[in-house]
Short mmCIF file of C-alpha atoms in Angstrom, two decimals:
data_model
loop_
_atom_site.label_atom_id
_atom_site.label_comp_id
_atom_site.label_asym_id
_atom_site.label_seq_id
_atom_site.Cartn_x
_atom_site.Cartn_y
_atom_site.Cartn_z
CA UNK A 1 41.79 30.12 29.04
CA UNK A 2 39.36 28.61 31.06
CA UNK A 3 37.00 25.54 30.88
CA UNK A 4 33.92 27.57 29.98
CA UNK A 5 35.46 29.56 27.63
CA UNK A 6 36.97 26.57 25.92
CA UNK A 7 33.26 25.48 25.51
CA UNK A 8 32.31 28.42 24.18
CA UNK A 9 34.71 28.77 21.63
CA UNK A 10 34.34 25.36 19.91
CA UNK A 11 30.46 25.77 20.11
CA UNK A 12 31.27 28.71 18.42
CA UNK A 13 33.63 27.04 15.70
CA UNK A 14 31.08 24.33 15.35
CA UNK A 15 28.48 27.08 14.79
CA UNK A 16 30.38 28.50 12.10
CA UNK A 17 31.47 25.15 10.21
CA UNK A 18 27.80 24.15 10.10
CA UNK A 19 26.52 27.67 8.53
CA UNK A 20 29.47 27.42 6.06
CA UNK A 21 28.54 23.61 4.89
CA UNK A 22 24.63 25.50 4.48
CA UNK A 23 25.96 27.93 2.45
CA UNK A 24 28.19 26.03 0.46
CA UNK A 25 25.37 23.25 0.27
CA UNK A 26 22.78 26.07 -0.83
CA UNK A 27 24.83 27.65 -3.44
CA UNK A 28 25.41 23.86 -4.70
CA UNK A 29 21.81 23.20 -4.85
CA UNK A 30 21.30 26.73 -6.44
CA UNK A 31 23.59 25.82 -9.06
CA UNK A 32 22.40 21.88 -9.70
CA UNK A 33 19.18 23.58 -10.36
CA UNK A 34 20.26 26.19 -12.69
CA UNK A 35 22.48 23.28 -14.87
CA UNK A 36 18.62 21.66 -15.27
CA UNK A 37 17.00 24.65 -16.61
CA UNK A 38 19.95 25.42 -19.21
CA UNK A 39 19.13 21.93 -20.68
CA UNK A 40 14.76 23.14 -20.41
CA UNK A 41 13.78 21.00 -17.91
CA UNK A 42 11.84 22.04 -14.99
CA UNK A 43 12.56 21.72 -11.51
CA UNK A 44 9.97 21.21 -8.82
CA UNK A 45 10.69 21.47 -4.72
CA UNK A 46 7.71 20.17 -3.66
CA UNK A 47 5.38 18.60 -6.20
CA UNK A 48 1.80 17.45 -5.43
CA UNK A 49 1.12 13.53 -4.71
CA UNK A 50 -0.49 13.63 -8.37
CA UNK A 51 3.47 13.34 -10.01
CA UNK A 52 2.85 10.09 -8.21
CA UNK A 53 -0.21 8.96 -7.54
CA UNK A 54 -1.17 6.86 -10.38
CA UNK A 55 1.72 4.56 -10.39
CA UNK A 56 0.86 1.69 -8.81
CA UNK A 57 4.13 -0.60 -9.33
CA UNK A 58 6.72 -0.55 -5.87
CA UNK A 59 7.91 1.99 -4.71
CA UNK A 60 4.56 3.31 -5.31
CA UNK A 61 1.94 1.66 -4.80
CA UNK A 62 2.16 0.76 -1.73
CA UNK A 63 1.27 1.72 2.46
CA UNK A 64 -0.50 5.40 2.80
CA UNK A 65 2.90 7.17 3.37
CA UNK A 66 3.59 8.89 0.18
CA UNK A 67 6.04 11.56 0.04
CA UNK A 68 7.35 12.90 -3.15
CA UNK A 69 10.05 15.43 -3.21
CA UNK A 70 12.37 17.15 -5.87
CA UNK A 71 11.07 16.62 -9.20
CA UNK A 72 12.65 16.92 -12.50
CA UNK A 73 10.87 17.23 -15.63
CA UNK A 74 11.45 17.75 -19.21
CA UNK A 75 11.75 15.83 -22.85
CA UNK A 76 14.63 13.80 -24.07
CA UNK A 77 16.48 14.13 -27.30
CA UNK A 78 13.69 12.16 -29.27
CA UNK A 79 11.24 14.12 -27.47
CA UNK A 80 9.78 11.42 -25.35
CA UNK A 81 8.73 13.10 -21.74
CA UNK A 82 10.42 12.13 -18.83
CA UNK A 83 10.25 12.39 -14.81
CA UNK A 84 12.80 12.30 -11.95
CA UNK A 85 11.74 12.34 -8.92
CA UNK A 86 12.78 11.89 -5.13
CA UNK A 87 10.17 9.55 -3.44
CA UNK A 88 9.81 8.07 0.62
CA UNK A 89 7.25 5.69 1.60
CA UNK A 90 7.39 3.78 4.78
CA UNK A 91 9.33 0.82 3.07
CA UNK A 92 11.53 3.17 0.54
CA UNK A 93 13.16 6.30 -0.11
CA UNK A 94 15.33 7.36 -3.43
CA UNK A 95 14.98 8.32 -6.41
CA UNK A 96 13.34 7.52 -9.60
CA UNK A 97 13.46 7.89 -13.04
CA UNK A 98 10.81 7.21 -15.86
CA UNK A 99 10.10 7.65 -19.26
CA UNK A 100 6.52 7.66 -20.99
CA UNK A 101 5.11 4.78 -23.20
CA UNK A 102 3.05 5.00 -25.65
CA UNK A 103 0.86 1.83 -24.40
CA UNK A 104 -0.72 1.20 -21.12
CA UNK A 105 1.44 -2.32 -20.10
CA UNK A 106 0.86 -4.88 -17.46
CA UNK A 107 3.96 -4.98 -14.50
CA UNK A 108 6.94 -6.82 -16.01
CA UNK A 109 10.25 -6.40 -13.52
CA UNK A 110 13.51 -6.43 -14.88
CA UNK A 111 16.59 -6.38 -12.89
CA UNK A 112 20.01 -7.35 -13.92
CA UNK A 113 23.61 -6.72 -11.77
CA UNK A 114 23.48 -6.21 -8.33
CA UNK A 115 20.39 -5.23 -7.29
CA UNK A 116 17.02 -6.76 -5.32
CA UNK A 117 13.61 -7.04 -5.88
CA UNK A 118 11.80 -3.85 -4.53
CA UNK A 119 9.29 -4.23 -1.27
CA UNK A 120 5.77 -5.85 -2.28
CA UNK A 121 6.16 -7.12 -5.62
CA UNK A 122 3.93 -10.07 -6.06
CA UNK A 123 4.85 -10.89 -9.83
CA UNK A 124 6.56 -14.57 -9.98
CA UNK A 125 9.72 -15.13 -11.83
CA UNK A 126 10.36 -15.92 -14.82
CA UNK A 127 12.79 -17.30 -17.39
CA UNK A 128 15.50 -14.90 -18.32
CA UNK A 129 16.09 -14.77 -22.49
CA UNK A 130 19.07 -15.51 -23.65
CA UNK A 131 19.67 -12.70 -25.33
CA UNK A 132 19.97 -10.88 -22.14
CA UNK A 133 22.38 -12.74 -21.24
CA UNK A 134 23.60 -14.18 -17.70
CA UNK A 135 22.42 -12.34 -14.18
CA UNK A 136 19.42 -10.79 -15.20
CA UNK A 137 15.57 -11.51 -13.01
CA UNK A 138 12.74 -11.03 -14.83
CA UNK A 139 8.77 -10.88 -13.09
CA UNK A 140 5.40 -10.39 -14.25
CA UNK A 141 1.85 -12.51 -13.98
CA UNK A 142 2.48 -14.00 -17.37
CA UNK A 143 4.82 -15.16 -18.72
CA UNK A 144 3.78 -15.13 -22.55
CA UNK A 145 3.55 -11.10 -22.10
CA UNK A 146 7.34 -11.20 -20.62
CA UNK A 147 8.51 -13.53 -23.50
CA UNK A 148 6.60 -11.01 -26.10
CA UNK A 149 8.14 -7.73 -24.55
CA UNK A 150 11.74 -8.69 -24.04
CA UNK A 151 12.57 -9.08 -27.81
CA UNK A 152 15.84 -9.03 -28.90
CA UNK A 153 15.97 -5.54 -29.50
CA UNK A 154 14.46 -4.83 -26.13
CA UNK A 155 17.03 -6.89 -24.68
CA UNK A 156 20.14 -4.95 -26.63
CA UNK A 157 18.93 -1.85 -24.99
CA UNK A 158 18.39 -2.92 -21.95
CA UNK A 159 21.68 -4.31 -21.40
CA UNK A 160 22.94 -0.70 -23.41
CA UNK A 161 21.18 0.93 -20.26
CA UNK A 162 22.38 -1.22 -17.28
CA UNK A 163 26.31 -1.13 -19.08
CA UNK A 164 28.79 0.38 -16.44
CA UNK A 165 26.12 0.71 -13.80
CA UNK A 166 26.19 -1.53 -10.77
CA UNK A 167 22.69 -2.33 -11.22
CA UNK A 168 19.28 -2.18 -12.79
CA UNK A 169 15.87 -2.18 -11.40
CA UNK A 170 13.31 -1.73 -14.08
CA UNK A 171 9.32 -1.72 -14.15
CA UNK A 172 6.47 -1.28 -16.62
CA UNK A 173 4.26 0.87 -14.72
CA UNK A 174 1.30 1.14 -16.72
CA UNK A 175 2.30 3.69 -19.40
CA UNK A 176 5.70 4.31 -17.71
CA UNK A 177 9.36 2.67 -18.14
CA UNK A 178 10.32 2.99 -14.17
CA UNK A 179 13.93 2.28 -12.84
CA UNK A 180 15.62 3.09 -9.56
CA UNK A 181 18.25 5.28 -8.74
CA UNK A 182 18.82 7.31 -11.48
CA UNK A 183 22.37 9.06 -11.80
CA UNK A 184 20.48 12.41 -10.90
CA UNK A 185 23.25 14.39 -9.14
CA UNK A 186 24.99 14.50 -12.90
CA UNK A 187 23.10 16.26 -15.03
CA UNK A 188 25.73 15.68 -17.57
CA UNK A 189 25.22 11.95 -16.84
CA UNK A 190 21.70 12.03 -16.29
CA UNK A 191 20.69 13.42 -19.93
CA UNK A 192 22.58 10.41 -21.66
CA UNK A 193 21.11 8.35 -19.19
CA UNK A 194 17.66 9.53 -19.50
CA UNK A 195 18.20 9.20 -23.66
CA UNK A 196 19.21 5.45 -23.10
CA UNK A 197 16.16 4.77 -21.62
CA UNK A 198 14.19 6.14 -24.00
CA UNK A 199 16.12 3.98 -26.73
CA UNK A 200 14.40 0.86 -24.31
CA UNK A 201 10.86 2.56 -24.58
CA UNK A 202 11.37 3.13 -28.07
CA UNK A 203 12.05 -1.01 -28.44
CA UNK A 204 9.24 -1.65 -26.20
CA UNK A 205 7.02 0.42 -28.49
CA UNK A 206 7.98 -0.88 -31.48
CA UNK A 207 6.94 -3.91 -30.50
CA UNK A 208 3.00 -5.72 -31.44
CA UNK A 209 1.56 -5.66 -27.86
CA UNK A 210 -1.35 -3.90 -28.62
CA UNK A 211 -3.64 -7.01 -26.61
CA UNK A 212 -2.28 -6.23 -23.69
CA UNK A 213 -3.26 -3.00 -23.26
CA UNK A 214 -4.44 -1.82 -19.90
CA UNK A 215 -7.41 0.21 -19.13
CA UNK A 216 -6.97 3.51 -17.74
CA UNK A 217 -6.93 3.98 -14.36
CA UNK A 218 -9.28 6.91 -12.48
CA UNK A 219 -6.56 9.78 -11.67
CA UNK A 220 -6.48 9.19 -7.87
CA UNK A 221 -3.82 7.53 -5.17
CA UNK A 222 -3.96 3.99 -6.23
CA UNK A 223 -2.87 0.57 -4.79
CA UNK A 224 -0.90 -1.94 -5.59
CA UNK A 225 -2.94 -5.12 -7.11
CA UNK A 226 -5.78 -3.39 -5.75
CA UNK A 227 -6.93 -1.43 -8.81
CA UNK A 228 -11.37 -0.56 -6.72
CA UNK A 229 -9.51 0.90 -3.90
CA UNK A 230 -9.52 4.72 -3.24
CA UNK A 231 -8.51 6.69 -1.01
CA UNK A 232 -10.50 9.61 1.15
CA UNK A 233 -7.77 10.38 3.14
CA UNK A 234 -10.54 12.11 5.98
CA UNK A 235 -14.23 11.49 6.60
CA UNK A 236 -15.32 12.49 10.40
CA UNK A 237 -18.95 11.26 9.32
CA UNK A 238 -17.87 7.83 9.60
CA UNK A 239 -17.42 8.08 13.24
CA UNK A 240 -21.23 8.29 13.53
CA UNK A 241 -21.86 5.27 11.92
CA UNK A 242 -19.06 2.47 12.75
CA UNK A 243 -18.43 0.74 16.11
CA UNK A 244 -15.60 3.35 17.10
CA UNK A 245 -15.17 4.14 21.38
CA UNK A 246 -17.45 6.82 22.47
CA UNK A 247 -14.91 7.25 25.30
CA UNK A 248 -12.71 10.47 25.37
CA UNK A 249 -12.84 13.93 23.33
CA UNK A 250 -11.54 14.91 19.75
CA UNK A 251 -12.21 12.36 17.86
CA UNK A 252 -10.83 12.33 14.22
CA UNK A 253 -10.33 9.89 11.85
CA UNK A 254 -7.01 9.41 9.24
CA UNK A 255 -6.36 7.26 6.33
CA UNK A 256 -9.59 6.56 5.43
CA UNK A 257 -9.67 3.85 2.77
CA UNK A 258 -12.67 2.68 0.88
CA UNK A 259 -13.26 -0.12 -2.23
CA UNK A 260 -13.32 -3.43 -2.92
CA UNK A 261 -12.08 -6.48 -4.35
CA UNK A 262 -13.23 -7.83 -7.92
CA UNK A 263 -16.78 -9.06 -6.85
CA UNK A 264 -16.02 -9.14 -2.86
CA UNK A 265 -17.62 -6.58 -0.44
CA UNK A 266 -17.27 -2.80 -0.35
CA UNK A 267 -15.42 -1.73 2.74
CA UNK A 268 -14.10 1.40 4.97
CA UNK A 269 -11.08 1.09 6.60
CA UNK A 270 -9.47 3.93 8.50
CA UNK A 271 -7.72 4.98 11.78
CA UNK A 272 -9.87 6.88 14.54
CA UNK A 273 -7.78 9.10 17.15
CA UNK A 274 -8.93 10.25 20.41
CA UNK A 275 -7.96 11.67 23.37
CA UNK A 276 -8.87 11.19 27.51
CA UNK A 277 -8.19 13.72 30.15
CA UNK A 278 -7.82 13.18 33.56
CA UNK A 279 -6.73 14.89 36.67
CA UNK A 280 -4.56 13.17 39.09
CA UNK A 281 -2.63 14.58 42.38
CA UNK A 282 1.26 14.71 42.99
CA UNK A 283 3.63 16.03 45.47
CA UNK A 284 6.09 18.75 44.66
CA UNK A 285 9.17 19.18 45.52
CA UNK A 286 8.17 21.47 48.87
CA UNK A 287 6.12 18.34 50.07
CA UNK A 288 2.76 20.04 49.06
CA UNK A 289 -0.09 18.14 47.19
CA UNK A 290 -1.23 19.42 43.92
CA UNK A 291 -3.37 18.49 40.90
CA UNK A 292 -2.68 18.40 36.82
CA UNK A 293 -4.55 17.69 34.39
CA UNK A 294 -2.67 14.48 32.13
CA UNK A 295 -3.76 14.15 28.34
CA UNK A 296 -3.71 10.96 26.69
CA UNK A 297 -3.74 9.60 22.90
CA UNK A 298 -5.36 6.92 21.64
CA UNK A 299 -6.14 5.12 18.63
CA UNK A 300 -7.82 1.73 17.07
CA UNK A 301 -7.93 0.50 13.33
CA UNK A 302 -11.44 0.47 11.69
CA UNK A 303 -12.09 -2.49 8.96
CA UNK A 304 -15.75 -3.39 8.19
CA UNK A 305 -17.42 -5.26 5.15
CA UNK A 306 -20.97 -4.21 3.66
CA UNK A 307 -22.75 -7.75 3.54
CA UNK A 308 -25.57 -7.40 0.96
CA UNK A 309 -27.96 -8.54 3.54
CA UNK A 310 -29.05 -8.51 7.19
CA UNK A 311 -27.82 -11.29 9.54
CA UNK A 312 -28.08 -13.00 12.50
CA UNK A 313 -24.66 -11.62 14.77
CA UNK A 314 -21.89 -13.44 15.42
CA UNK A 315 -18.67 -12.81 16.46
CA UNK A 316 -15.42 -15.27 15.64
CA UNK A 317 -12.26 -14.80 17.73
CA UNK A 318 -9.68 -16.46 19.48
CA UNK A 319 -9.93 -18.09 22.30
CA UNK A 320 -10.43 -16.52 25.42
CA UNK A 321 -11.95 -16.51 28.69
CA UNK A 322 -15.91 -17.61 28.76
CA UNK A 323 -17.59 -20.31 26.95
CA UNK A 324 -18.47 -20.00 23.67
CA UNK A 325 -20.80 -22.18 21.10
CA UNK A 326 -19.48 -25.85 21.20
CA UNK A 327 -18.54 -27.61 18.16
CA UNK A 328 -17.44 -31.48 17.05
CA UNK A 329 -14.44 -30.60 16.60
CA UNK A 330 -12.05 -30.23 19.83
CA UNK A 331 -9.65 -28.64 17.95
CA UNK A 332 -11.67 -25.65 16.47
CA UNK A 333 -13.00 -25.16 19.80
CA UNK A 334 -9.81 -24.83 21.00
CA UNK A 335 -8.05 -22.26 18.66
CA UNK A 336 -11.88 -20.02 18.28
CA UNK A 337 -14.40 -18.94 20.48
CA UNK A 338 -18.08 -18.15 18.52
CA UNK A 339 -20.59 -16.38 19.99
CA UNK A 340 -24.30 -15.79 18.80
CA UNK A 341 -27.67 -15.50 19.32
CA UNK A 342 -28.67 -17.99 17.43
CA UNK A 343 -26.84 -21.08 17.54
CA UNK A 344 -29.25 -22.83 14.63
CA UNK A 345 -27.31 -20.05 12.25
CA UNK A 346 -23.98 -20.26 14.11
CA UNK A 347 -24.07 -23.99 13.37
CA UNK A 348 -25.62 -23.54 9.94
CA UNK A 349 -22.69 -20.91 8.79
CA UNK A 350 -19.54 -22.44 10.66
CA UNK A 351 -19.89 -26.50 9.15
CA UNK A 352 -16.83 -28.90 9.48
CA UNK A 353 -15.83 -27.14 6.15
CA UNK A 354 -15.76 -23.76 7.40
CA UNK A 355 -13.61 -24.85 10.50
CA UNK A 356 -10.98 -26.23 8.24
CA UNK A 357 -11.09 -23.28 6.44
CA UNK A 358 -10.77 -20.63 9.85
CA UNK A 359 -8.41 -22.71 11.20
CA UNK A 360 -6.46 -22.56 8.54
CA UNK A 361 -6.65 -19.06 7.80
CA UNK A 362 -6.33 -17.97 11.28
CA UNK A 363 -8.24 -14.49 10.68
CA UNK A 364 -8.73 -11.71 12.51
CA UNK A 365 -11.27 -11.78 15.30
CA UNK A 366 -14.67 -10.26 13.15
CA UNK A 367 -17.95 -9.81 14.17
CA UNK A 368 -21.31 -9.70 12.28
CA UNK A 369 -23.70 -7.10 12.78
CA UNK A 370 -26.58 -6.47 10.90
CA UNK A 371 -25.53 -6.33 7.07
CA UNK A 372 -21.33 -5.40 8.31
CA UNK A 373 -18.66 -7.43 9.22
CA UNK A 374 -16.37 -5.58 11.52
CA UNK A 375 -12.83 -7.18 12.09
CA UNK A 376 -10.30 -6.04 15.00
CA UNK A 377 -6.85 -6.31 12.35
CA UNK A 378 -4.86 -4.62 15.17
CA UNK A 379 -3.26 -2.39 12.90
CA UNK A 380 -4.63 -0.44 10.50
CA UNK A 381 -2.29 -1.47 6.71
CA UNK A 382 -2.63 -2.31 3.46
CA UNK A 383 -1.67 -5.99 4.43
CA UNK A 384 -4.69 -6.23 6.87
CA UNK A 385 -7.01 -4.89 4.19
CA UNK A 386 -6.28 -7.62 1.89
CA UNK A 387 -5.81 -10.14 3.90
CA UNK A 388 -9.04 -9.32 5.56
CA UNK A 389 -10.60 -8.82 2.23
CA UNK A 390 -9.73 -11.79 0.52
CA UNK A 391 -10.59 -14.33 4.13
CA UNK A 392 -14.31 -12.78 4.37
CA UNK A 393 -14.66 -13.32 0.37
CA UNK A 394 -13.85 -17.47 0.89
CA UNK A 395 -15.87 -17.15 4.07
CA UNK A 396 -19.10 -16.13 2.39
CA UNK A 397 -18.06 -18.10 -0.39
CA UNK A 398 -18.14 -21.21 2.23
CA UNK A 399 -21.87 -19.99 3.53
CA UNK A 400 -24.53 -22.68 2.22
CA UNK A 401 -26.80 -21.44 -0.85
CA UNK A 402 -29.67 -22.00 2.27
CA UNK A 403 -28.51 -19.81 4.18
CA UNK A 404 -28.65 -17.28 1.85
CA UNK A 405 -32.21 -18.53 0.67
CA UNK A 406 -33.47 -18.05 3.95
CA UNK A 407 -31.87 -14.82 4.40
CA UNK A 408 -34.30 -13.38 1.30
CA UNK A 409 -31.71 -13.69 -1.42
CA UNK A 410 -32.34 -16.15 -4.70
CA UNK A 411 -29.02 -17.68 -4.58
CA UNK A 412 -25.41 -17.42 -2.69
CA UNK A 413 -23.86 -13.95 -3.83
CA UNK A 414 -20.04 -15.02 -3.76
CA UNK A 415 -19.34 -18.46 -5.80
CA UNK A 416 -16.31 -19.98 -4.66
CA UNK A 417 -12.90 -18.10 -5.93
CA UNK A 418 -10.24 -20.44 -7.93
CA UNK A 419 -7.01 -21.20 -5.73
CA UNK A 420 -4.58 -18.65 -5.13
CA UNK A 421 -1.87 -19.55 -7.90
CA UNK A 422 2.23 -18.46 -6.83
CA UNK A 423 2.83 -14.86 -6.90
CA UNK A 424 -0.77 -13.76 -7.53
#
């Protein structure tokens, strides 16, 4: 036999191995599927981002890649309904399981054997109650709620739950009782399972937390900690009206992000695509010059903040080639270059206060125009949002009450914001 027809063989063996492992894996799948309809629950292949998109809590939550997949769906034993569901974002991907409460909660994060806390959560830790006993890490934003949720019975139930599992990773999601990986490829597990959790939300419901309920959220893709944030997903109009490159063909925008936070400017935040053509000459392989025409992509991140009044520009970035506006101090003029037509209002705006502050902060470079401030992030993330967002809110907060005055408004519109506390 020769060489080649070695080769051909075992692609052909390979060929046949791989079909037979698509089969087998099909008729698996085919019968997984028909095990979760004999108990009445519902399977979905592809459900719509709204089986998601009002969680908030990590996994969810979090970046603008949201990807559900396979969903189950159905009622445990005491009725209480319940969701499975495959999930990828671009920090995670796995499954999760929930069970409905009958109380919109704030985030409380309990984990207990070996597991980690998931990607993003900003709750700080608290103290563990003894009657959870040893190895358990509990989070939230305060820790009277914690202490007032995790009851004794909660705590029997929850250590019920995480019993012969390596792990637990549990959230209060609003009006859901979230944990990860769920033992969802045993539907004669995952029933049992699913029931044991429900025995938690039945604890957590039967106990007096009716002051902390939550209001309800608007049904749309929602962020993290960021509760005046929507998204628009596309909005072409935009690129008539922000400082986007007029270079190029087909522009587009993606990820288009608007809101605010609590009493801080509105903003738009999105990515803008484009493309440049060009024609350049080569030599083939004959020696003979010819022409093609090359295509290139491009993009830049978009983040501006609607001030709610005119101003004098400015623009605040690092430092760079040129001279800028000189200030006392040697070291801001180091680390920033400012730039404006009117150095009375540069001066007025950027006081040996407001260096500390920038210095400190080290922001992106931004630049005022008219009533927006337009920042260059880099990238365009939920992290540069908010940390855009919350600089520009102690920046105006920093602006003299004259300023403002002589800008036509009565008095400064941003009083200064408390410290950030740990975890917040």
């Amino acid at each position: 036999m020769s060489g080649g027809t070695v080769v051909v063989v075992v692609i052909c063996l390979v060929a046949a191995a791989g079909l037979t492992w698509g089969i087998v894996a099909l008729v698996r799948r085919q019968q997984y599927i028909k095990s979760l309809r004999e108990r009445g629950w519902t399977f979905v292949n592809s459900p719509q981002l709204d089986a998601v998109a009002r969680l908030t809590n990590p996994p969810f939550g979090i970046g603008f890649r949201r990807d559900p997949d396979d969903q189950i769906t159905g009622h445990t034993t005491s009725g209480r309904p319940f969701q499975v569901i495959e999930y990828s974002s671009g920090h995670w991907k796995g499954w999760v399981g929930m069970v409905t409460l009958s109380r919109r909660l704030p985030e409380l994060w309990v984990m207990g054997g070996d597991t980690r806390p998931r990607y993003g959560v900003e709750a700080a830790a608290m103290p563990s109650p003894a009657a959870l006993g040893p190895g358990w890490q509990i989070g939230a934003l305060d820790p009277a709620y914690a202490a007032e949720v995790l009851t004794p019975q909660v705590c029997n139930q929850l250590n019920g739950l995480a019993g012969g599992m390596p792990g637990l990773n549990l959230s209060i999601d609003s009006d859901q009782l979230t944990v990860l990986d769920p033992p969802r490829k045993d539907v004669e597990q995952l029933g049992p399972w699913l029931d044991q959790l429900a025995a938690v939300a039945d604890a957590i419901d039967a106990t007096p937390l009716d002051h902390w309920i939550q209001p309800e959220l608007p049904p749309r893709f929602s962020f993290y900690h960021h509760p005046d944030w929507y998204w628009i997903g596309v909005d072409d109009s935009l690129l008539e009206v922000t400082p986007t490159s007029r270079s190029g063909h087909s522009h587009r925008t993606e990820d288009v992000i608007r809101g605010r936070d609590g009493d801080g400017p509105p903003f738009v935040a999105f990515t803008h695509h484009w493309q440049t053509t060009r024609t350049e000459s080569y030599t083939d392989s004959e020696g003979r010059t010819q022409t093609r025409t090359v295509t290139e992509n491009h993009s830049e991140a978009i983040l501006g903040f609607q001030l709610p009044v005119p101003m004098p520009e400015l623009t605040v970035a690092g430092r760079s080639f040129g001279r800028g506006i000189s200030f006392e101090s040697e070291r801001f003029n180091d680390q920033f270059k400012v730039t404006s037509p009117s150095t009375k209002f540069a001066y007025d705006v950027i006081h040996p206060r407001q260096m500390e502050f920038l210095m400190a902060s080290s922001p992106a470079p931004f630049r005022i125009v008219e009533d927006w401030v337009w920042f260059s992030p880099g990238d365009h993330s939920q992290h540069s949002i908010a940390h855009s967002s919350r600089f520009l809110r102690e920046f105006l907060a920093g602006i003299p009450r004259f300023v403002w005055r002589d800008l036509g408004l009565s008095d400064a519109p941003y009083p200064r914001l408390d410290p950030v506390s740990p975890g917040s």
